[in-house]
């Protein structure tokens, strides 16, 4: 008895909440399901996470492979990879999609090696040609884009966060839940988790990011960037120069050796736009740059460039944004 093949996604959750890139992966699988003649299945691993299956269904999952076990509460590469590889071995999906998050970057290569499957990482677009997948991904820190195809199956890919649109959830959709179990023993064990102070918007998932660079001239001025970020309800990022100088935490670094972000709006304050910084943010949908040097390379990728002094422009922008939201209520 053969079932319609299913595109498989990995649903990453943290603290009992699905992360947005997981829902983007399900939405993208739903979009590809038509042209590939496939259904959509998702693997959900964790402890006490069964309630999340309805949200996955609403975004387009037809089936959820649920591994709900107290021993799987903390993420561990070995056990999570085992669960995913087990489902791939049984369901033989033509396509497997994971988010290109810290967890996805850790998990995908391990699963690809186990299955084995070809893995295309950090995809920014997927299309279907003659029943096969084609991926577009950046190369050489975003200097070039390659179109990549796979040999054999599964065609496995990780998807850059905030690039693939979320589908509209349909709460009347239901998914078949297939409960699975997996050996949860691991050679490495998480003994404690130290999270950074909560409440902040996660950079890779933020829709608006305000970033600051060396143009701010010292850590005592970084509050200007933070205030603009607060006015927008945005996440705050930074260039490596200011992270290396110890002005802000490494978690905030955007770029080749920091985080890759694709918000709807990226505001760069006093950042020159070195290739390594652009590698992490040039796929943002709208870029605004403030820099006193009209020849700064950041202006090459900016949709709006303000040639001016950050000490003058940023406070005025903050006031204008605050006034805008105040009148909007
Ligand atoms: C292997 C490698 C990996 C790297 N990875 C990263 C990475 O992940 N992320 C990253 O960001 N960098 C990375 N870098 C570093 C990168 O090459 C740049 O050195 C860095 O991005 C520069 O940061 P910046 O733009 O803040 O500083 P600068 O390049 O010093 O630029 C400061 C800018 O501020 C402007 N400015 C000065 N004063 C004012 C003012 N008053 N008002 C307005 N504008 C003003 C200047 O015109 C200038 O354009 C990496 C480098 C290497 C070699």
XYZ file of C-alpha atoms and ligand atoms in Angstrom:
382
model
C 0.000 0.000 0.000
C 1.766 3.139 -1.071
C 1.081 6.554 0.380
C 1.630 9.877 -1.347
C 5.284 10.846 -0.728
C 5.673 13.567 1.865
C 8.025 16.517 2.007
C 9.474 16.319 5.505
C 10.361 19.310 7.655
C 11.972 19.574 11.064
C 9.959 21.630 13.557
C 12.303 23.382 15.946
C 10.764 24.405 19.240
C 12.240 26.205 22.178
C 10.642 26.401 25.629
C 7.480 24.792 24.282
C 7.059 27.305 21.453
C 7.579 26.687 17.754
C 10.193 28.961 16.308
C 9.120 31.049 13.361
C 11.674 29.475 10.927
C 10.023 26.081 11.617
C 6.705 27.493 10.443
C 8.410 29.056 7.424
C 9.747 25.589 6.528
C 6.261 24.047 6.801
C 4.797 26.908 4.735
C 7.457 26.377 2.051
C 6.826 22.611 2.062
C 3.107 23.334 1.565
C 3.964 25.593 -1.403
C 6.184 22.903 -2.970
C 3.690 20.096 -2.249
C 1.511 20.961 -5.263
C 4.225 21.001 -7.941
C 5.934 17.940 -6.408
C 2.679 15.983 -6.009
C 3.495 15.390 -2.354
C 1.944 15.842 1.074
C 3.662 17.572 4.021
C 4.988 15.854 7.135
C 6.892 17.317 10.069
C 9.118 15.870 12.749
C 8.567 17.372 16.208
C 10.935 16.378 19.020
C 10.854 17.488 22.651
C 9.220 17.030 26.013
C 5.586 18.058 26.548
C 5.300 19.392 23.016
C 2.234 17.468 21.759
C 0.065 20.611 21.854
C 2.214 22.159 19.101
C 0.961 19.686 16.499
C -2.184 21.764 15.871
C -0.114 24.845 14.992
C 1.963 22.772 12.549
C -1.282 21.503 11.012
C -2.598 25.066 10.689
C 0.491 26.041 8.660
C 0.131 23.053 6.347
C 1.419 19.809 7.895
C -0.667 16.763 6.940
C 1.197 14.500 9.355
C 3.313 15.138 12.445
C 5.852 12.553 13.590
C 5.900 13.267 17.295
C 8.748 12.229 19.588
C 7.535 13.431 22.973
C 9.735 12.166 25.784
C 11.091 13.745 28.973
C 14.551 12.506 27.952
C 14.308 14.604 24.756
C 13.585 17.861 26.594
C 17.002 19.397 25.999
C 18.312 19.499 22.446
C 21.051 16.941 21.780
C 22.478 16.385 18.327
C 22.677 12.617 18.618
C 19.138 11.847 19.783
C 17.412 14.465 17.615
C 19.394 13.290 14.574
C 18.394 9.713 15.368
C 14.693 10.669 15.432
C 14.881 12.546 12.150
C 16.960 9.849 10.428
C 14.506 7.207 11.645
C 11.549 8.987 10.032
C 13.526 9.591 6.824
C 14.438 5.880 6.714
C 10.804 4.829 7.086
C 8.970 7.515 5.103
C 11.577 7.986 2.339
C 10.684 11.654 1.732
C 11.795 13.141 -1.599
C 12.625 16.438 0.159
C 13.719 17.287 3.721
C 13.715 20.924 4.904
C 15.241 22.300 8.119
C 15.575 25.870 9.334
C 19.066 27.394 8.969
C 19.137 28.237 12.674
C 21.865 27.346 15.165
C 20.031 24.057 15.798
C 19.378 23.387 12.118
C 23.021 24.086 11.255
C 24.074 21.541 13.874
C 21.489 18.896 13.072
C 21.263 18.892 9.283
C 24.838 17.766 8.459
C 24.635 14.967 11.035
C 21.343 13.696 9.590
C 22.603 14.089 6.017
C 25.634 11.944 6.841
C 23.489 9.313 8.566
C 20.844 8.958 5.835
C 22.902 9.629 3.588
C 21.643 12.667 1.640
C 23.019 15.632 -0.250
C 22.599 18.799 1.817
C 22.299 22.314 0.416
C 22.600 24.836 3.224
C 21.402 28.425 3.683
C 18.946 28.331 0.756
C 17.195 31.575 -0.117
C 14.867 30.164 -2.800
C 13.551 26.768 -3.864
C 11.889 25.995 -7.178
C 10.635 22.843 -8.846
C 11.901 21.875 -12.292
C 10.861 18.609 -13.976
C 9.722 17.189 -10.649
C 13.047 17.949 -8.936
C 14.097 20.683 -6.581
C 16.455 23.528 -7.464
C 17.959 25.692 -4.749
C 19.479 29.152 -4.801
C 22.133 29.792 -2.181
C 24.824 32.374 -1.536
C 28.493 31.574 -2.099
C 31.688 33.406 -1.157
C 29.957 35.300 1.665
C 27.157 36.462 -0.621
C 29.365 37.718 -3.481
C 27.690 35.224 -5.812
C 24.578 33.059 -5.840
C 24.613 29.467 -7.061
C 21.745 27.388 -8.387
C 22.168 23.890 -7.029
C 20.471 20.561 -7.745
C 20.752 17.214 -5.979
C 21.610 13.729 -7.126
C 19.287 11.126 -5.642
C 16.973 11.528 -2.681
C 16.218 12.876 -0.195
C 16.968 16.361 -1.432
C 17.871 17.978 1.853
C 18.072 21.728 2.447
C 18.320 24.267 5.242
C 16.348 27.480 4.743
C 17.547 30.947 5.718
C 15.216 32.448 8.334
C 12.861 35.294 7.378
C 13.287 34.696 3.642
C 10.544 32.146 2.955
C 7.111 33.677 3.576
C 4.821 32.326 6.282
C 1.592 30.898 4.923
C -1.688 32.024 6.460
C -2.624 29.613 9.224
C -5.861 27.695 8.817
C -6.928 26.482 12.259
C -9.522 24.136 10.761
C -6.734 21.996 9.260
C -5.964 18.798 11.141
C -2.851 16.639 10.972
C -2.455 12.918 11.538
C -0.149 12.474 14.551
C 2.227 9.518 14.407
C 3.891 8.934 17.756
C 7.428 7.635 17.595
C 10.078 6.687 20.095
C 13.803 6.807 19.818
C 16.801 5.863 21.922
C 17.463 9.129 23.762
C 20.866 8.207 25.170
C 23.702 10.451 24.084
C 27.434 10.497 24.615
C 27.321 14.199 25.413
C 24.791 15.476 27.934
C 23.453 18.983 28.529
C 23.849 19.658 32.242
C 22.805 23.324 32.339
C 21.583 26.041 30.033
C 22.525 29.648 30.564
C 20.233 31.874 28.585
C 20.929 35.538 27.974
C 18.503 37.958 29.632
C 15.070 37.255 28.160
C 12.510 39.527 26.584
C 14.701 40.636 23.691
C 13.704 39.981 20.099
C 15.888 37.229 18.601
C 18.022 38.795 15.845
C 17.521 36.067 13.243
C 13.731 36.206 13.600
C 13.312 39.977 13.935
C 11.329 41.845 11.301
C 13.193 45.089 12.045
C 16.854 45.362 13.070
C 18.787 48.493 13.992
C 22.563 47.922 14.014
C 25.427 50.077 15.158
C 29.051 50.244 14.074
C 32.321 51.970 14.852
C 30.875 55.253 13.598
C 29.332 55.595 17.057
C 32.856 56.147 18.311
C 32.469 54.541 21.743
C 30.306 52.221 23.847
C 28.913 55.224 25.716
C 27.063 56.221 22.530
C 25.592 52.822 21.660
C 22.412 53.779 23.572
C 21.502 55.897 20.522
C 21.139 52.711 18.481
C 19.288 50.967 21.315
C 16.827 53.848 21.607
C 16.102 53.798 17.873
C 15.638 50.036 18.154
C 13.201 50.461 21.038
C 11.220 53.098 19.128
C 10.798 50.605 16.268
C 10.240 47.590 18.554
C 13.273 46.174 16.769
C 16.140 43.851 17.625
C 19.547 45.498 17.985
C 22.613 44.269 16.104
C 26.201 45.353 15.696
C 29.208 45.125 13.424
C 32.123 42.947 14.383
C 34.326 45.976 14.996
C 32.217 47.032 17.967
C 31.765 43.474 19.218
C 35.534 42.895 19.108
C 36.039 46.189 20.923
C 33.813 44.841 23.704
C 31.069 47.482 23.361
C 28.314 44.891 23.027
C 27.814 41.140 23.352
C 28.916 38.754 20.606
C 25.281 37.543 20.316
C 24.551 40.832 18.556
C 27.103 40.459 15.766
C 25.709 40.447 12.241
C 27.839 39.112 9.415
C 29.892 36.285 8.040
C 31.166 35.259 11.468
C 28.052 36.480 13.266
C 24.374 36.027 12.522
C 22.735 35.944 9.121
C 19.604 38.071 9.147
C 16.888 38.910 6.613
C 14.505 41.342 8.289
C 11.956 43.483 6.438
C 13.934 46.560 7.530
C 17.640 46.826 8.437
C 18.936 50.183 9.666
C 22.756 50.431 9.685
C 24.116 53.286 11.814
C 27.791 54.156 11.361
C 28.617 50.852 9.669
C 30.971 50.955 6.667
C 29.504 47.903 4.901
C 32.535 45.606 4.716
C 31.887 42.467 2.655
C 31.851 40.357 5.841
C 29.084 42.522 7.315
C 27.098 42.506 4.061
C 27.292 38.697 4.024
C 25.026 38.653 7.052
C 22.436 41.259 6.093
C 22.340 41.988 2.363
C 19.281 39.755 1.867
C 17.266 42.126 4.096
C 14.217 43.355 2.212
C 14.779 47.059 2.898
C 18.076 48.610 3.964
C 18.563 52.108 5.366
C 22.139 53.286 5.966
C 23.346 56.291 7.920
C 26.986 57.150 7.339
C 28.914 60.402 7.038
C 31.051 59.060 4.178
C 29.099 59.222 0.883
C 31.440 56.576 -0.582
C 30.878 54.030 2.211
C 30.203 50.612 0.613
C 27.031 50.164 2.699
C 25.337 52.642 0.330
C 25.753 50.128 -2.526
C 23.224 47.803 -0.890
C 21.049 50.463 0.780
C 17.580 51.306 -0.519
C 17.783 54.603 1.378
C 21.081 56.237 2.250
C 21.368 59.122 4.666
C 24.739 60.859 4.358
C 25.116 62.440 7.764
C 26.418 62.283 11.285
C 24.906 59.493 13.403
C 24.898 61.818 16.419
C 22.571 64.151 14.570
C 20.543 61.784 12.417
C 19.857 58.890 14.817
C 18.231 60.942 17.643
C 16.086 62.759 15.077
C 15.053 59.487 13.504
C 14.213 58.078 16.949
C 12.024 61.096 17.700
C 10.300 60.804 14.316
C 9.629 57.073 14.757
C 8.266 57.658 18.278
C 6.038 60.467 17.001
C 4.811 58.262 14.161
C 3.790 55.419 16.495
C 2.310 57.874 19.013
C -0.067 59.307 16.409
C -0.946 55.795 15.242
C -1.855 54.966 18.856
C 37.356 36.654 8.529
C 36.608 37.916 8.882
C 35.317 37.810 9.334
C 34.589 38.967 9.649
N 33.288 38.856 10.071
C 32.567 39.970 10.295
C 31.198 39.898 10.679
O 30.630 38.816 10.884
N 30.513 41.056 10.858
C 31.088 42.287 10.679
O 30.410 43.309 10.845
N 32.386 42.379 10.330
C 33.134 41.254 10.152
N 34.459 41.394 9.844
C 35.085 42.715 9.945
C 34.859 43.610 8.746
O 35.851 43.376 7.770
C 34.908 45.094 9.175
O 36.150 45.345 9.784
C 33.800 45.513 10.135
O 32.533 45.117 9.638
C 33.838 47.032 10.301
O 32.891 47.437 11.245
P 32.296 48.928 11.163
O 31.612 49.107 9.863
O 31.524 49.114 12.408
O 33.595 49.818 11.320
P 34.410 50.742 10.205
O 34.717 49.891 9.051
O 35.449 51.361 10.997
O 33.292 51.748 9.767
C 32.794 52.786 10.522
C 31.931 53.634 9.614
O 31.330 54.662 10.370
C 31.352 55.849 9.615
N 31.329 56.954 10.577
C 32.325 57.382 11.398
N 31.879 58.385 12.191
C 30.594 58.603 11.830
C 29.595 59.514 12.271
N 29.821 60.382 13.269
N 28.376 59.483 11.682
C 28.112 58.607 10.669
N 29.025 57.710 10.226
C 30.239 57.706 10.802
C 32.602 55.790 8.796
O 32.457 56.574 7.617
C 32.712 54.302 8.481
O 32.085 53.994 7.246
C 35.188 40.244 9.528
C 36.508 40.326 9.067
C 37.218 39.192 8.740
C 38.617 39.317 8.233
